[in-house]
PDB file of C-alpha atoms in Angstrom:
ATOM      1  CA  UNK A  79     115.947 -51.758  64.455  1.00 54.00           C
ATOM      2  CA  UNK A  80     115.330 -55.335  64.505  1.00 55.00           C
ATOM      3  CA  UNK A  81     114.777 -55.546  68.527  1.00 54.00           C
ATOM      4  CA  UNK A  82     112.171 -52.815  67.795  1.00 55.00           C
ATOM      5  CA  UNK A  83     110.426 -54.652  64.952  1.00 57.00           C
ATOM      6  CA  UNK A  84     110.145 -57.755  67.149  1.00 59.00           C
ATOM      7  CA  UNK A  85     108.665 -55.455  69.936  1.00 53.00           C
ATOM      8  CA  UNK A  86     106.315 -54.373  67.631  1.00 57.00           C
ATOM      9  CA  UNK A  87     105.277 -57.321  66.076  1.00 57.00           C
ATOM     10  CA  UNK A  88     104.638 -58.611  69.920  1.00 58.00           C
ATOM     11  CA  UNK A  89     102.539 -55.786  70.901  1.00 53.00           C
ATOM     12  CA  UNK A  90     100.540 -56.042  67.274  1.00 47.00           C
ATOM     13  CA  UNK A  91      99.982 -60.156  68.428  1.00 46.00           C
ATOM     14  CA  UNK A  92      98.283 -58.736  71.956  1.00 48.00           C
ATOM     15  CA  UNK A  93      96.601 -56.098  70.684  1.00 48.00           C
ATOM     16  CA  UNK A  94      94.948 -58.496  68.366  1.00 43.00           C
ATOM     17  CA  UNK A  95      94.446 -61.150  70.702  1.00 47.00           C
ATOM     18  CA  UNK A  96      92.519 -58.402  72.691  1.00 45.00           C
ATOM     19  CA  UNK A  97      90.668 -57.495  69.986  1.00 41.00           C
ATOM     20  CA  UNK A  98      89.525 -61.114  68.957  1.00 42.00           C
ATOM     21  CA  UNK A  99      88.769 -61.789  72.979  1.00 44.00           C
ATOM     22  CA  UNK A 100      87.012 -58.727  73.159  1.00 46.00           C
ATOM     23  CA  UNK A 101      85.085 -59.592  70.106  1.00 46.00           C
ATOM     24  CA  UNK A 102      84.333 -63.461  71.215  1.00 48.00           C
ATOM     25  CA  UNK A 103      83.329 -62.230  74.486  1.00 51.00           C
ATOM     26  CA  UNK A 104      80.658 -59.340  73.304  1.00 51.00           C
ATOM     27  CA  UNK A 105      79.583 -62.874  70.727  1.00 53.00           C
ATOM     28  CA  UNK A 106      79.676 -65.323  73.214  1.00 76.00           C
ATOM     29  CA  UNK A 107      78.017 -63.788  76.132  1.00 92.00           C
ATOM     30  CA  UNK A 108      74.868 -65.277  77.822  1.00 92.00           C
ATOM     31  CA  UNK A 109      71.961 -63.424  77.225  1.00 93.00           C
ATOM     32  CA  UNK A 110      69.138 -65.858  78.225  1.00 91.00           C
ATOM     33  CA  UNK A 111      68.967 -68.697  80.661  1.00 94.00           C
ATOM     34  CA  UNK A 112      66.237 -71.264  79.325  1.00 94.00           C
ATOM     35  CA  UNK A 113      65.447 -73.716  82.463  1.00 94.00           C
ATOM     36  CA  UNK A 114      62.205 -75.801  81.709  1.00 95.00           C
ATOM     37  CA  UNK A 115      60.308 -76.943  84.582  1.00 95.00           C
ATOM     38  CA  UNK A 116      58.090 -79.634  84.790  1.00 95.00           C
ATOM     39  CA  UNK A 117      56.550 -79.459  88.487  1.00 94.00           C
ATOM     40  CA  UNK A 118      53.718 -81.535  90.086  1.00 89.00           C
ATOM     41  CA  UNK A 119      52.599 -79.019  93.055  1.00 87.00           C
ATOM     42  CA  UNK A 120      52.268 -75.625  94.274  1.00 86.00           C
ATOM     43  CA  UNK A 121      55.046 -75.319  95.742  1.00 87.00           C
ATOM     44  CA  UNK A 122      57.312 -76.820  93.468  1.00 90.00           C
ATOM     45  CA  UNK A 123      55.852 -74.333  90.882  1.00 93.00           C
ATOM     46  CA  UNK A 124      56.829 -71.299  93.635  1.00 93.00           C
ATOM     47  CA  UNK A 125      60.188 -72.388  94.225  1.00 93.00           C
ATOM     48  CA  UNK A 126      60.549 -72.756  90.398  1.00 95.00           C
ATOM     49  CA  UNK A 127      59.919 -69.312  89.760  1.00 95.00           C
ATOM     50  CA  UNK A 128      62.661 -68.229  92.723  1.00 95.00           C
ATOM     51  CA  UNK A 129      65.316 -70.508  91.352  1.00 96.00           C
ATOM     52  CA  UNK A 130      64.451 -68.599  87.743  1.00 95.00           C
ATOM     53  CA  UNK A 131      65.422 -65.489  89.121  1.00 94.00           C
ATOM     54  CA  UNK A 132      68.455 -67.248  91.133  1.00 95.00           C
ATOM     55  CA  UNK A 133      69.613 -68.225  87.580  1.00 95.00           C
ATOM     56  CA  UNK A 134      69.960 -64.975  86.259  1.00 94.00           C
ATOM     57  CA  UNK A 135      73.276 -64.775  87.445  1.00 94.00           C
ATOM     58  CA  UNK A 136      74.453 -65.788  84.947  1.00 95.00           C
ATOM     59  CA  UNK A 137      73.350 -63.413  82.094  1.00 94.00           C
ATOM     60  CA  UNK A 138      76.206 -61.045  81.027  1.00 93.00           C
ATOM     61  CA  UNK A 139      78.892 -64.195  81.894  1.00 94.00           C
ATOM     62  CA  UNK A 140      80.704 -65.514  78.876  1.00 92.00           C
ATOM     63  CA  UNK A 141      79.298 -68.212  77.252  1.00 92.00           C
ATOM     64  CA  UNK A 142      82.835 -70.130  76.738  1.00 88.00           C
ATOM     65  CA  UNK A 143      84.541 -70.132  79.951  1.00 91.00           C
ATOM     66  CA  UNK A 144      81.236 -70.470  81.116  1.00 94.00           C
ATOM     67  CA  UNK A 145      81.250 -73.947  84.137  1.00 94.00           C
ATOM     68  CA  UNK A 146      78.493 -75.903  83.882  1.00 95.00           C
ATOM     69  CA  UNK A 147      78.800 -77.416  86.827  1.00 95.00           C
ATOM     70  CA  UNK A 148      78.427 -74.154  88.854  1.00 96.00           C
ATOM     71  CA  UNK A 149      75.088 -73.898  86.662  1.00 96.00           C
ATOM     72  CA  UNK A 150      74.605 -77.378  87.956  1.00 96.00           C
ATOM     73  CA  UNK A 151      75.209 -76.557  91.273  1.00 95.00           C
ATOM     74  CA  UNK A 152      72.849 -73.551  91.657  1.00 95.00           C
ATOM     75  CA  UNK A 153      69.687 -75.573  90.330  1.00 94.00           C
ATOM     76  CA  UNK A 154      70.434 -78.186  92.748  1.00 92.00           C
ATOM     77  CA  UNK A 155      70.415 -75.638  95.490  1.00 92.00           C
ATOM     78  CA  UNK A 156      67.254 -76.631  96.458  1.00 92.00           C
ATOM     79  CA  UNK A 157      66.240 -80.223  96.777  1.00 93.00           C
ATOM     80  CA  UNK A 158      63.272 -80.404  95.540  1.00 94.00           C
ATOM     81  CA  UNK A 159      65.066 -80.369  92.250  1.00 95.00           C
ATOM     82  CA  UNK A 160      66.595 -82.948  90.261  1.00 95.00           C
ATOM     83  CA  UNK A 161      68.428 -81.771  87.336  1.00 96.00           C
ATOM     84  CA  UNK A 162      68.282 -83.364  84.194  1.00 96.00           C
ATOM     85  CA  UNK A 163      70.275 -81.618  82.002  1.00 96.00           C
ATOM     86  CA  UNK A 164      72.257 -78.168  81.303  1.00 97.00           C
ATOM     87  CA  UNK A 165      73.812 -77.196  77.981  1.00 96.00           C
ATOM     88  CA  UNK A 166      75.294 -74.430  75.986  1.00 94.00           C
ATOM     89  CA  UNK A 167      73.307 -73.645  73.037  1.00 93.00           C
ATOM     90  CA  UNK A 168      75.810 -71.258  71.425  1.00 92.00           C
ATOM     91  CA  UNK A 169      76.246 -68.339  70.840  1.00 92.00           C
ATOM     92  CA  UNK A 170      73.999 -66.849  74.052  1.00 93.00           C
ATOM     93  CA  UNK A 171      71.892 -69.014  75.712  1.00 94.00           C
ATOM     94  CA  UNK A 172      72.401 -71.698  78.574  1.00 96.00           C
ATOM     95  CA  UNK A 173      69.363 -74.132  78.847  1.00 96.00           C
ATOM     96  CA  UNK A 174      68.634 -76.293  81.380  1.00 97.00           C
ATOM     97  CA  UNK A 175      65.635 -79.259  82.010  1.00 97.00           C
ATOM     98  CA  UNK A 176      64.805 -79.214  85.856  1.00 97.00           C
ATOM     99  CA  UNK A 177      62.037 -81.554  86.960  1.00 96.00           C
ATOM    100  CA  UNK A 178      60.734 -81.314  90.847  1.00 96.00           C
ATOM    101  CA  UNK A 179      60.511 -84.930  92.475  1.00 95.00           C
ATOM    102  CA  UNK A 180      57.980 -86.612  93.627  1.00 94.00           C
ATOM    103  CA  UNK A 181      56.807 -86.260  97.427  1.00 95.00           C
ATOM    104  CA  UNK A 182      55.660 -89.435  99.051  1.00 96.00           C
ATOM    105  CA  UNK A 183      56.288 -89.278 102.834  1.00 97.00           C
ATOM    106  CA  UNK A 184      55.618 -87.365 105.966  1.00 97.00           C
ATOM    107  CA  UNK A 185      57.601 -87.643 108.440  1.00 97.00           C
ATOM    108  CA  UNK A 186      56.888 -85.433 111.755  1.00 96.00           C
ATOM    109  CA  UNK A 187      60.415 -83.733 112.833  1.00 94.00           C
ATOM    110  CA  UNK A 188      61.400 -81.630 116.123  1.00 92.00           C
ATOM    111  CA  UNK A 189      59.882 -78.249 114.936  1.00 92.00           C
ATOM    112  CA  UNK A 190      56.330 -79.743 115.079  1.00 93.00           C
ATOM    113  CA  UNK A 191      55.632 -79.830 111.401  1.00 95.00           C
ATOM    114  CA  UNK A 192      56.884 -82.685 108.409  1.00 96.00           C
ATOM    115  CA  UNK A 193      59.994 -83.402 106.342  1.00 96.00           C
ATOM    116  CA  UNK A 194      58.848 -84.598 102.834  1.00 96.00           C
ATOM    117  CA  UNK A 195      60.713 -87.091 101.957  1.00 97.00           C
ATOM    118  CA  UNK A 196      60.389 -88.260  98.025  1.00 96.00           C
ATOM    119  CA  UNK A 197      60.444 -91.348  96.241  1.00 95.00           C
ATOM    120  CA  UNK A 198      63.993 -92.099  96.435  1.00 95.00           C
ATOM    121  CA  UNK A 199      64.296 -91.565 100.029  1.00 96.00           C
ATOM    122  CA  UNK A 200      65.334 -87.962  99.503  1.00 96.00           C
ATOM    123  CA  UNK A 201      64.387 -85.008 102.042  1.00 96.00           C
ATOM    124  CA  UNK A 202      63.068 -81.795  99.675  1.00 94.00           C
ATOM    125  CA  UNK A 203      60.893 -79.766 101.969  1.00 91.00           C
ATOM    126  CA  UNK A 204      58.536 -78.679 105.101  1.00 91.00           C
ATOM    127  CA  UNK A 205      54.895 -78.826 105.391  1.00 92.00           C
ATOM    128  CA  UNK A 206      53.118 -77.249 108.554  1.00 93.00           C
ATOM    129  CA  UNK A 207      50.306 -80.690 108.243  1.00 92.00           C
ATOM    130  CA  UNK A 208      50.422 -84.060 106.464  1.00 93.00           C
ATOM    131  CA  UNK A 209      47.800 -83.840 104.184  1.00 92.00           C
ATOM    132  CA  UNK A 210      48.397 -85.110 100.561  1.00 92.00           C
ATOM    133  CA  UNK A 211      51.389 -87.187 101.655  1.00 96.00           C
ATOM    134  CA  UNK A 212      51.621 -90.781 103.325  1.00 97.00           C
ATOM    135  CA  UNK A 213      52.237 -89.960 106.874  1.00 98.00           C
ATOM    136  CA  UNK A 214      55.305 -92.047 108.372  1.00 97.00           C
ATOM    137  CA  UNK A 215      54.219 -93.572 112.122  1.00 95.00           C
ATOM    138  CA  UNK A 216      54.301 -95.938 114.800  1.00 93.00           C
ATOM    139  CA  UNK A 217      57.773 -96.842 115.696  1.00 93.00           C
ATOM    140  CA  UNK A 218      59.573 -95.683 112.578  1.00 94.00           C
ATOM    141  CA  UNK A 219      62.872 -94.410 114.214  1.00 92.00           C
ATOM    142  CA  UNK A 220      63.986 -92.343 110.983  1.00 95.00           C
ATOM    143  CA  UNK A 221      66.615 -89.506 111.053  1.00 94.00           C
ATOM    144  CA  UNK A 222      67.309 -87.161 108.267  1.00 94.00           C
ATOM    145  CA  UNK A 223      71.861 -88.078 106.973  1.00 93.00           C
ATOM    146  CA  UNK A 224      72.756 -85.935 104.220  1.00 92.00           C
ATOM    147  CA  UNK A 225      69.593 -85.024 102.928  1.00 93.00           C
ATOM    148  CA  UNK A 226      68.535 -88.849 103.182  1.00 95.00           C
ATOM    149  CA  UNK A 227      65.895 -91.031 104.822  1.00 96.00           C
ATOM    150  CA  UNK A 228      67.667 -93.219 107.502  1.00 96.00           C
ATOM    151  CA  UNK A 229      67.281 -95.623 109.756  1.00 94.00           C
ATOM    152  CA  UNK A 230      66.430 -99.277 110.618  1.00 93.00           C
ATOM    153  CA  UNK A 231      63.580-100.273 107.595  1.00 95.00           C
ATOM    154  CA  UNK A 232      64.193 -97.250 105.452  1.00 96.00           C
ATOM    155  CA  UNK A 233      64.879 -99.716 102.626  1.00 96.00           C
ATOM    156  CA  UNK A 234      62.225-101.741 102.681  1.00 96.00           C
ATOM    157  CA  UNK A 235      59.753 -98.363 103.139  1.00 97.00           C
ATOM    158  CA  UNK A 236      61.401 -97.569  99.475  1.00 97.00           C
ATOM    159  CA  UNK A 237      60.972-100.739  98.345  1.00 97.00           C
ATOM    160  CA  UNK A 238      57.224-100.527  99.250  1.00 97.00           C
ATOM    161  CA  UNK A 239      56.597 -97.816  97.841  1.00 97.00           C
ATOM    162  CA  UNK A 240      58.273 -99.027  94.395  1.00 97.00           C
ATOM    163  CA  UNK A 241      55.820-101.284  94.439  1.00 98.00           C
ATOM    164  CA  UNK A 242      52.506 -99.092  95.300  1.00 98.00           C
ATOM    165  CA  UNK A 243      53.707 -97.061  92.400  1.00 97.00           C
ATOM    166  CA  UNK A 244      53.546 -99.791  90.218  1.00 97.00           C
ATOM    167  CA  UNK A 245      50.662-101.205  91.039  1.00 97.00           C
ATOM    168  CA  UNK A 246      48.321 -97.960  92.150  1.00 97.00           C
ATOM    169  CA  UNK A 247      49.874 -95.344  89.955  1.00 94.00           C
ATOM    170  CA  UNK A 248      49.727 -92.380  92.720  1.00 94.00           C
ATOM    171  CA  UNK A 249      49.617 -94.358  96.140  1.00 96.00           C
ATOM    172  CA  UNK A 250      49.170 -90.884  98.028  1.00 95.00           C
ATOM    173  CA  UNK A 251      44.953 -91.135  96.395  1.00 94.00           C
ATOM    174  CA  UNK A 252      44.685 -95.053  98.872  1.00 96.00           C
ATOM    175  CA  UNK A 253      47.125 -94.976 100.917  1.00 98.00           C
ATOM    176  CA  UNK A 254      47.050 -92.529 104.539  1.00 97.00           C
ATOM    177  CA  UNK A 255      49.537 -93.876 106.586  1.00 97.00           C
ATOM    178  CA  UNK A 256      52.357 -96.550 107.010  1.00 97.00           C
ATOM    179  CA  UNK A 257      53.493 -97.056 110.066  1.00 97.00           C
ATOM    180  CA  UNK A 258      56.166 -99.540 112.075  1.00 96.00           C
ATOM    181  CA  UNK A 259      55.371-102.100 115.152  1.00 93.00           C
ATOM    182  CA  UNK A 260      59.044-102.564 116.394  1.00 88.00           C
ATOM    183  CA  UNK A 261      59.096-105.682 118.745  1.00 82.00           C
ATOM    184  CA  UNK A 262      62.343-105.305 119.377  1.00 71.00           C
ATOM    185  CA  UNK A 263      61.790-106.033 122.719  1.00 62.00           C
ATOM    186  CA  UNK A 264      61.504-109.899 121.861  1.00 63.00           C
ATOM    187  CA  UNK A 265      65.078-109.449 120.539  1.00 60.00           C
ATOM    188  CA  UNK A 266      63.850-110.813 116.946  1.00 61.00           C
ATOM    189  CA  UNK A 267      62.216-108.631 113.933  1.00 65.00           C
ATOM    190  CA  UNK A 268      60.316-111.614 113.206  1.00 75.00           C
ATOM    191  CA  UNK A 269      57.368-110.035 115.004  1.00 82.00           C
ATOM    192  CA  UNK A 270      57.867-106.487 113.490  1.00 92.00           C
ATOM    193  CA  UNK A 271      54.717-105.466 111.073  1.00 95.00           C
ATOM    194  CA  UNK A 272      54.659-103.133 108.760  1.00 96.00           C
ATOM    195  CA  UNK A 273      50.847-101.438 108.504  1.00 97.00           C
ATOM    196  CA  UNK A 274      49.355 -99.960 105.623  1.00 97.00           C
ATOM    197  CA  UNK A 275      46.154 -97.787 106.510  1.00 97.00           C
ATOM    198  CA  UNK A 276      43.510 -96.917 103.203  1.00 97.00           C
ATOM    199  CA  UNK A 277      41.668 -94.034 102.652  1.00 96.00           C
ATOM    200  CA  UNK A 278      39.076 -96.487 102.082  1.00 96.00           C
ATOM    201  CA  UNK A 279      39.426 -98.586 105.648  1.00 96.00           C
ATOM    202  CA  UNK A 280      40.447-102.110 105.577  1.00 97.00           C
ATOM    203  CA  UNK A 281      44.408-102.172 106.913  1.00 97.00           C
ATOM    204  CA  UNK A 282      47.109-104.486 105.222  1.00 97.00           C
ATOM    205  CA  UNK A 283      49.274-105.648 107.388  1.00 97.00           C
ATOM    206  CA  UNK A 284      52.828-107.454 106.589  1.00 97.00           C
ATOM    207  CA  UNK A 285      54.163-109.399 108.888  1.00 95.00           C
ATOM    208  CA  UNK A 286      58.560-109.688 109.177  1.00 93.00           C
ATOM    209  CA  UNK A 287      59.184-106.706 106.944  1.00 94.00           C
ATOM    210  CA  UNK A 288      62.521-107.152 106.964  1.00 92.00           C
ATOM    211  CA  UNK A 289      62.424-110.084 104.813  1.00 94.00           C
ATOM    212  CA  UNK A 290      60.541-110.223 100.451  1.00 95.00           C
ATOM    213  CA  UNK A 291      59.030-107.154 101.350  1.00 96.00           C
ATOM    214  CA  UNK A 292      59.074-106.313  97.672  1.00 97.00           C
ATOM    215  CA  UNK A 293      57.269-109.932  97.196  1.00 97.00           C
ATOM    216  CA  UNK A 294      55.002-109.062 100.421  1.00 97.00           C
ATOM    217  CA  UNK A 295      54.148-105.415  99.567  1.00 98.00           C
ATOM    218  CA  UNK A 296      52.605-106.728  95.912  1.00 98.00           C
ATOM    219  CA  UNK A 297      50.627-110.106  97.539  1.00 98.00           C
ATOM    220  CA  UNK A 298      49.030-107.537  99.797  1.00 98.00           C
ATOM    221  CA  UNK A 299      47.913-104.560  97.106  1.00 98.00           C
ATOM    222  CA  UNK A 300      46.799-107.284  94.635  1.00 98.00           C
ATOM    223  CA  UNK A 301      44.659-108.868  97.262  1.00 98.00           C
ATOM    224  CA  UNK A 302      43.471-104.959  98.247  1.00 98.00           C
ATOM    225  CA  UNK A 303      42.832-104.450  94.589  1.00 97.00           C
ATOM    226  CA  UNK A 304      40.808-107.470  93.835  1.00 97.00           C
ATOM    227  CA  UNK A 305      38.097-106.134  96.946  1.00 97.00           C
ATOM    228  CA  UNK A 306      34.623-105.253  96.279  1.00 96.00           C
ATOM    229  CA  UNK A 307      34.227-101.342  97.523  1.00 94.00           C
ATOM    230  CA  UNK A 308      32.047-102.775 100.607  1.00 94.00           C
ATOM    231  CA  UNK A 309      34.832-105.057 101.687  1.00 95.00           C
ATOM    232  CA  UNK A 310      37.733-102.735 101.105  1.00 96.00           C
ATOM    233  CA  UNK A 311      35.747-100.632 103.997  1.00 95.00           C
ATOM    234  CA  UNK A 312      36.283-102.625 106.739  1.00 94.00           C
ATOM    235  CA  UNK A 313      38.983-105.705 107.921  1.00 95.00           C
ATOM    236  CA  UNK A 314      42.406-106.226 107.442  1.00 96.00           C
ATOM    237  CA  UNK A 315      44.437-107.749 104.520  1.00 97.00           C
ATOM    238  CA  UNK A 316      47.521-110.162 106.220  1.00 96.00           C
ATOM    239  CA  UNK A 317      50.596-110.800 104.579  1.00 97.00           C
ATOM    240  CA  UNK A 318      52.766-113.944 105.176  1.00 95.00           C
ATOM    241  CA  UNK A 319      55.387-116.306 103.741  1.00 94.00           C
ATOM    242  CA  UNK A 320      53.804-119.435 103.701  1.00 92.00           C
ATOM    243  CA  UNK A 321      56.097-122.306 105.201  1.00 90.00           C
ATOM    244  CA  UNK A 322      54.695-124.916 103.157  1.00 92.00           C
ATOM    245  CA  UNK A 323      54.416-122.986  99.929  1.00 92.00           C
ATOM    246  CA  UNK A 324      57.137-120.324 100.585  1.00 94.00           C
ATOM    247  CA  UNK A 325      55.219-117.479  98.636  1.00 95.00           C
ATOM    248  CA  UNK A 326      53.915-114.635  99.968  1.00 96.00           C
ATOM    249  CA  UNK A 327      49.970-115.079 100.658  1.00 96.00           C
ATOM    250  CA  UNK A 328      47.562-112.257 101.558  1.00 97.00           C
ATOM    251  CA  UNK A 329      44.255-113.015 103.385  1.00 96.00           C
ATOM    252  CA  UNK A 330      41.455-110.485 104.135  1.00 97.00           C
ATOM    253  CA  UNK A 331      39.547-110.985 107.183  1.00 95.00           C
ATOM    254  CA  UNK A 332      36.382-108.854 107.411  1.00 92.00           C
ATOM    255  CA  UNK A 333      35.709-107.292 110.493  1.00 77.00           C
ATOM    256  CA  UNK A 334      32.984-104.625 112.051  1.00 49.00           C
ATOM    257  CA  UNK A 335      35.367-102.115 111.935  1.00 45.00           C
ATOM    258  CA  UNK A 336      39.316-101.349 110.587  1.00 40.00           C
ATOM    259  CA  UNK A 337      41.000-102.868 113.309  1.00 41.00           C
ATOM    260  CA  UNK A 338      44.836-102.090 114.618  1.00 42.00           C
ATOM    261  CA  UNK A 339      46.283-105.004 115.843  1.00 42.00           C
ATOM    262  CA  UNK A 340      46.678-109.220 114.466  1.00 41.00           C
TER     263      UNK A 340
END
């Protein structure tokens, strides 16, 4: 009698455990999936509404037991993305804030169209033509690691850009192209440039990128800045560490034309 009671009093503890799961579980269950988006372009907005529907998944899962990280995971899918957050918001709902990053570079790969590369160095797309972005030229010997800009001067590009940002706000509305001259031949980077075309015309130039370029990069926009519009047509903005001064100095030279070389 007493082995039976104790066999009954187990089976009474299960069946209520399997009650109170069945209960939590029918409580607890995701029923929405709220991912806010804040996009800047077209097709951020298009793959936005894809990775909606890619989210979905997870209605009907339980909101407990439910891993955040694989939430995570799936809104990262596609690099364009960077998530910001993802939360239960008990009892039914996941929420998530997803915000697309910003595209700064072109960069002309093997398929005959562009990797768009972001501000942070990050590839996060294709684009059949370069338009809207600051096309990446000249010698620029960049490869794609791990989703990642890289190669020799793919620091210092950043680092340039960090600075355009600051100082122009979007540099994609001045800036068309920045492009490499890789010396390398002379067996010193002293003679590499880095050159900065403008929708406008006039071409700043900074000599030994590998060295202030942060420093470099600002004497040569706040020279560009402080143009009239006729000069910022035509001539070429050089940027130098002084010897005697050791600052970075920026001097426009007006020319007929926006010319290539110094």
């Amino acid at each position: 009698m007493k082995k039976r009671t104790i066999l009954t009093t187990i089976l009474a503890f299960f069946l209520l455990a399997a009650v109170v799961a069945a209960g939590m579980n029918a409580v607890f269950t995701v029923t929405y999936v709220n991912a806010s988006f804040l996009t800047y372009t077209a097709e951020g907005e298009a793959a936005a509404q894809q990775l909606k529907e890619e989210l979905d998944q997870y209605l009907g899962r339980s909101t407990t037991f439910l891993d955040l990280e694989e939430v995570r995971a799936t809104a990262q899918s596609n690099p364009r993305f960077d998530v910001i957050s993802v939360e239960k918001q008990y009892p039914a709902a996941v929420t998530l804030e997803i915000v697309e990053r910003r595209s700064a570079f072109a960069l002309a790969n093997d398929a005959g169209g562009y990797d768009v590369i972001d501000v942070d160095g990050n590839r996060i797309g294709e684009s059949v033509s370069c338009s809207g972005l600051i096309e990446l030229a000249g010698d620029f010997s960049f490869t794609i690691e791990n989703g990642k800009l890289s190669g020799s001067y793919a620091q210092e590009l950043l680092e340039a850009y960090s600075v355009m940002a600051e100082l122009l706000g979007e540099p994609r509305a001045n800036i068309l192209t920045l492009s490499l001259e890789d010396n390398s031949a002379t067996g010193t980077t002293m003679l590499d440039r880095f050159r900065i075309a403008t929708r406008e015309g006039v071409e700043i130039t900074l000599r030994e990128p590998s060295v202030r370029m942060e420093e470099k990069m600002r004497a040569g926009l706040e020279r560009y800045l402080s143009l009239s519009q006729e000069e910022r047509v035509r001539g070429q903005i050089i940027v130098v560490i002084r010897t005697d001064t050791d600052r970075a100095t920026a001097e426009y030279t007006a020319t007929a034309a926006s010319v290539s070389g110094s």
